[in-house]
Amino acid sequence: MDKQIRIVTATTLSSEEFWATATLAKSMPFWEDPNDPIVIDVIERNSTGLPELYNRYLDEKYKGQIVLFVHDDVSIQDAMFQNKLRTAHESYDVVGLAGGDNAVEDPELLLWHVMSRSKSGIVAHPTKDGSSVNSVCFGPTPSPVELLDGLFISVDIDAALDRGYRWDEDFNFHFYDLSFSLTVSEKGGTMGTWPIWVVHSGLGDSYQSDAWKKQQPTFKSKYRPRIRNKKALF
């Protein structure tokens, strides 16, 4: 029997605003299937750090499920979405759209695409006028990776429970994806990208924010030694 897919998204919007205006909600007609319904959990008016929210789903009551943690500004425009996601999880415990491998010892910025020597995946972004999209191709996909971008991370809950994956609650809205990726690698898990077509309204420029800069020292102190000691992880 196919595993139930559950989508979890946190939003600053109210529930009513989310269903009326959010990019993710508007994309549902692309992949809704009455014969294969997806459960969608919308965490409205959210101000809680994402790891704390996400850890609630790494729980026995979600056994047998695939839980996709996705940003509310992602438009999933792939009619084969469910089938692709289940197929991806036949190969990987954790699945994303874009990521990297072979982390460098001393990156200029603690961003996955700067930290990685080899990159994988594709993500599209709308142009300023919204008339078309620009597709960023990082590299071949599907591909195993050691770091994933947090806009779209899918977790096989059975594998997470078996191996003890947890999101690090020292982070809130930044670095949670990199820290989780490193935890999966540490625990011997499998992680990879898959070609699922989405359009992401975010521009990936959050590293310029004060909040990102404030969290960077915590990430650097906890995880950079592991990156430098590549024999332990990579």
CSV table of C-alpha atoms in Angstrom, one decimal:
chain,number,residue,atom,x,y,z
A,1,MET,CA,0.0,0.0,0.0
A,2,ASP,CA,1.3,3.5,-0.9
A,3,LYS,CA,2.4,5.6,2.0
A,4,GLN,CA,0.2,8.6,3.0
A,5,ILE,CA,1.8,11.9,1.9
A,6,ARG,CA,1.3,14.7,4.4
A,7,ILE,CA,2.3,18.3,3.6
A,8,VAL,CA,3.3,20.6,6.5
A,9,THR,CA,3.7,24.3,5.9
A,10,ALA,CA,4.1,27.1,8.4
A,11,THR,CA,2.8,30.6,7.4
A,12,THR,CA,2.5,34.0,9.0
A,13,LEU,CA,-1.0,34.2,7.4
A,14,SER,CA,-4.3,33.2,9.0
A,15,SER,CA,-5.8,30.0,7.7
A,16,GLU,CA,-8.3,32.0,5.6
A,17,GLU,CA,-5.6,34.1,4.1
A,18,PHE,CA,-3.5,31.1,3.4
A,19,TRP,CA,-6.2,29.3,1.4
A,20,ALA,CA,-7.1,32.4,-0.5
A,21,THR,CA,-3.7,33.8,-1.3
A,22,ALA,CA,-0.7,31.6,-0.5
A,23,THR,CA,1.3,30.3,-3.5
A,24,LEU,CA,1.3,26.8,-2.2
A,25,ALA,CA,-2.5,26.7,-1.8
A,26,LYS,CA,-3.0,28.2,-5.3
A,27,SER,CA,-0.8,25.4,-6.8
A,28,MET,CA,-3.1,22.6,-5.5
A,29,PRO,CA,-5.0,22.1,-8.8
A,30,PHE,CA,-1.7,21.0,-10.4
A,31,TRP,CA,-1.5,17.9,-8.2
A,32,GLU,CA,-4.8,17.3,-6.4
A,33,ASP,CA,-6.1,13.8,-7.0
A,34,PRO,CA,-9.3,12.6,-5.4
A,35,ASN,CA,-8.1,9.0,-5.7
A,36,ASP,CA,-4.8,9.9,-3.9
A,37,PRO,CA,-5.7,12.6,-1.3
A,38,ILE,CA,-2.9,14.4,0.5
A,39,VAL,CA,-3.2,15.6,4.0
A,40,ILE,CA,-2.2,19.2,4.4
A,41,ASP,CA,-1.3,20.7,7.8
A,42,VAL,CA,-1.2,24.5,7.8
A,43,ILE,CA,0.4,26.1,10.8
A,44,GLU,CA,-1.1,29.5,10.7
A,45,ARG,CA,0.1,32.8,12.1
A,46,ASN,CA,3.3,31.1,13.0
A,47,SER,CA,6.2,32.7,14.9
A,48,THR,CA,7.6,29.4,16.3
A,49,GLY,CA,11.0,28.2,15.0
A,50,LEU,CA,10.6,25.6,12.2
A,51,PRO,CA,12.6,22.8,13.9
A,52,GLU,CA,10.3,22.9,16.9
A,53,LEU,CA,7.3,22.6,14.6
A,54,TYR,CA,8.9,19.9,12.4
A,55,ASN,CA,10.0,17.7,15.3
A,56,ARG,CA,6.3,17.3,16.2
A,57,TYR,CA,6.0,15.1,13.1
A,58,LEU,CA,8.9,12.9,13.8
A,59,ASP,CA,6.6,10.9,16.0
A,60,GLU,CA,5.1,7.4,16.2
A,61,LYS,CA,1.7,8.7,15.3
A,62,TYR,CA,3.0,9.5,11.8
A,63,LYS,CA,4.5,6.1,11.1
A,64,GLY,CA,3.9,4.9,7.6
A,65,GLN,CA,3.8,8.4,6.3
A,66,ILE,CA,5.9,10.6,4.1
A,67,VAL,CA,5.9,14.2,5.5
A,68,LEU,CA,6.9,17.0,3.2
A,69,PHE,CA,8.0,20.2,5.0
A,70,VAL,CA,7.6,23.0,2.4
A,71,HIS,CA,7.6,26.8,2.4
A,72,ASP,CA,4.2,28.5,1.7
A,73,ASP,CA,5.7,30.4,-1.2
A,74,VAL,CA,6.4,27.3,-3.2
A,75,SER,CA,4.2,26.5,-6.1
A,76,ILE,CA,4.2,22.7,-6.8
A,77,GLN,CA,3.4,22.5,-10.5
A,78,ASP,CA,4.0,18.8,-11.2
A,79,ALA,CA,1.1,16.5,-12.0
A,80,MET,CA,3.3,13.5,-11.1
A,81,PHE,CA,4.2,15.0,-7.7
A,82,GLN,CA,2.9,12.1,-5.5
A,83,ASN,CA,4.3,9.4,-7.7
A,84,LYS,CA,7.7,11.1,-8.0
A,85,LEU,CA,7.9,11.7,-4.2
A,86,ARG,CA,7.1,8.1,-3.4
A,87,THR,CA,9.5,6.8,-6.0
A,88,ALA,CA,12.2,9.1,-4.6
A,89,HIS,CA,11.7,7.7,-1.1
A,90,GLU,CA,12.4,4.2,-2.4
A,91,SER,CA,16.0,5.4,-2.7
A,92,TYR,CA,16.3,8.0,0.0
A,93,ASP,CA,15.2,8.6,3.6
A,94,VAL,CA,15.2,12.4,3.0
A,95,VAL,CA,14.4,14.0,-0.4
A,96,GLY,CA,14.8,17.6,-1.6
A,97,LEU,CA,14.9,19.6,-4.8
A,98,ALA,CA,18.3,21.0,-4.6
A,99,GLY,CA,21.5,20.2,-2.7
A,100,GLY,CA,25.1,19.6,-2.7
A,101,ASP,CA,27.9,17.1,-2.0
A,102,ASN,CA,31.6,17.1,-0.9
A,103,ALA,CA,31.5,20.0,1.5
A,104,VAL,CA,34.4,22.4,1.3
A,105,GLU,CA,36.5,22.9,4.4
A,106,ASP,CA,36.3,26.7,4.6
A,107,PRO,CA,33.4,28.2,2.5
A,108,GLU,CA,33.1,32.0,2.1
A,109,LEU,CA,29.5,31.8,3.2
A,110,LEU,CA,27.7,29.1,5.1
A,111,LEU,CA,25.2,28.4,2.3
A,112,TRP,CA,24.7,24.9,0.8
A,113,HIS,CA,25.6,25.9,-2.7
A,114,VAL,CA,28.8,27.7,-1.5
A,115,MET,CA,29.7,24.8,0.9
A,116,SER,CA,29.3,22.1,-1.8
A,117,ARG,CA,31.9,21.2,-4.5
A,118,SER,CA,29.3,19.4,-6.5
A,119,LYS,CA,25.6,20.4,-6.8
A,120,SER,CA,22.4,18.8,-7.9
A,121,GLY,CA,18.8,19.8,-8.7
A,122,ILE,CA,16.7,22.4,-10.3
A,123,VAL,CA,14.4,25.1,-9.0
A,124,ALA,CA,12.5,27.8,-10.9
A,125,HIS,CA,11.8,31.3,-9.8
A,126,PRO,CA,9.3,33.8,-11.3
A,127,THR,CA,10.5,36.9,-13.2
A,128,LYS,CA,9.8,40.3,-11.7
A,129,ASP,CA,6.7,40.8,-13.9
A,130,GLY,CA,5.5,37.3,-13.3
A,131,SER,CA,5.2,36.5,-17.0
A,132,SER,CA,7.7,33.7,-17.0
A,133,VAL,CA,10.2,31.8,-14.9
A,134,ASN,CA,13.9,31.5,-14.6
A,135,SER,CA,15.1,27.9,-14.0
A,136,VAL,CA,18.2,27.5,-11.9
A,137,CYS,CA,19.9,24.2,-12.7
A,138,PHE,CA,22.4,23.3,-10.1
A,139,GLY,CA,23.4,20.0,-11.5
A,140,PRO,CA,22.2,16.5,-12.5
A,141,THR,CA,19.2,15.1,-10.6
A,142,PRO,CA,18.3,12.6,-9.1
A,143,SER,CA,21.5,12.5,-7.1
A,144,PRO,CA,22.7,11.6,-3.6
A,145,VAL,CA,23.7,14.7,-1.6
A,146,GLU,CA,24.9,15.6,1.9
A,147,LEU,CA,23.2,19.0,2.1
A,148,LEU,CA,19.7,20.0,1.1
A,149,ASP,CA,17.9,23.4,0.6
A,150,GLY,CA,15.1,23.8,3.1
A,151,LEU,CA,12.4,25.1,0.8
A,152,PHE,CA,11.3,21.5,0.2
A,153,ILE,CA,12.4,18.6,2.4
A,154,SER,CA,10.5,15.4,2.5
A,155,VAL,CA,11.1,12.8,5.2
A,156,ASP,CA,10.1,9.1,5.4
A,157,ILE,CA,8.9,9.0,9.0
A,158,ASP,CA,9.7,5.3,9.5
A,159,ALA,CA,13.3,5.9,8.5
A,160,ALA,CA,13.5,9.0,10.7
A,161,LEU,CA,12.2,7.1,13.7
A,162,ASP,CA,14.5,4.1,13.0
A,163,ARG,CA,17.7,6.3,12.8
A,164,GLY,CA,16.7,9.0,15.3
A,165,TYR,CA,16.7,12.0,13.0
A,166,ARG,CA,15.7,15.3,14.8
A,167,TRP,CA,15.7,18.9,13.8
A,168,ASP,CA,18.0,21.1,15.9
A,169,GLU,CA,15.9,23.5,17.9
A,170,ASP,CA,18.8,25.8,18.5
A,171,PHE,CA,17.8,27.2,15.1
A,172,ASN,CA,14.6,28.9,14.0
A,173,PHE,CA,14.2,30.0,10.4
A,174,HIS,CA,17.8,29.7,9.2
A,175,PHE,CA,20.4,26.9,9.1
A,176,TYR,CA,17.8,24.3,10.2
A,177,ASP,CA,18.1,22.6,6.8
A,178,LEU,CA,21.9,22.4,6.9
A,179,SER,CA,21.9,21.2,10.5
A,180,PHE,CA,19.3,18.5,9.7
A,181,SER,CA,21.2,17.4,6.6
A,182,LEU,CA,24.4,17.0,8.6
A,183,THR,CA,22.4,15.0,11.3
A,184,VAL,CA,21.1,12.6,8.6
A,185,SER,CA,24.6,12.1,7.3
A,186,GLU,CA,26.0,11.5,10.8
A,187,LYS,CA,23.4,8.9,11.5
A,188,GLY,CA,24.1,7.0,8.2
A,189,GLY,CA,20.9,8.1,6.5
A,190,THR,CA,20.3,8.4,2.8
A,191,MET,CA,19.5,11.8,1.2
A,192,GLY,CA,19.1,13.0,-2.3
A,193,THR,CA,17.5,15.3,-4.8
A,194,TRP,CA,14.6,14.5,-7.2
A,195,PRO,CA,13.3,16.3,-10.3
A,196,ILE,CA,10.0,17.6,-9.1
A,197,TRP,CA,8.9,20.8,-10.9
A,198,VAL,CA,8.2,23.7,-8.5
A,199,VAL,CA,8.3,27.5,-8.8
A,200,HIS,CA,9.7,29.2,-5.7
A,201,SER,CA,8.7,32.9,-5.1
A,202,GLY,CA,11.6,33.4,-2.6
A,203,LEU,CA,14.9,34.6,-4.0
A,204,GLY,CA,17.2,32.8,-1.6
A,205,ASP,CA,18.6,36.1,-0.4
A,206,SER,CA,17.7,35.6,3.3
A,207,TYR,CA,21.5,35.4,4.1
A,208,GLN,CA,21.5,39.2,3.8
A,209,SER,CA,19.1,39.5,6.7
A,210,ASP,CA,20.0,40.4,10.3
A,211,ALA,CA,18.2,37.2,11.5
A,212,TRP,CA,20.5,35.0,9.3
A,213,LYS,CA,23.6,36.8,10.4
A,214,LYS,CA,22.5,36.4,14.1
A,215,GLN,CA,22.1,32.6,13.7
A,216,GLN,CA,25.4,32.1,11.7
A,217,PRO,CA,27.8,31.9,14.7
A,218,THR,CA,25.6,29.2,16.3
A,219,PHE,CA,25.7,27.1,13.2
A,220,LYS,CA,29.4,27.7,12.7
A,221,SER,CA,30.3,26.7,16.2
A,222,LYS,CA,28.2,23.6,16.2
A,223,TYR,CA,28.7,22.2,12.7
A,224,ARG,CA,31.8,23.7,11.1
A,225,PRO,CA,34.2,21.5,13.0
A,226,ARG,CA,32.3,18.5,11.6
A,227,ILE,CA,32.5,19.9,8.1
A,228,ARG,CA,36.3,20.4,8.5
A,229,ASN,CA,36.7,17.0,9.9
A,230,LYS,CA,35.4,15.4,6.7
A,231,LYS,CA,36.6,12.0,7.6
A,232,ALA,CA,33.9,11.9,10.2
A,233,LEU,CA,31.0,12.9,7.9
A,234,PHE,CA,31.9,13.0,4.2
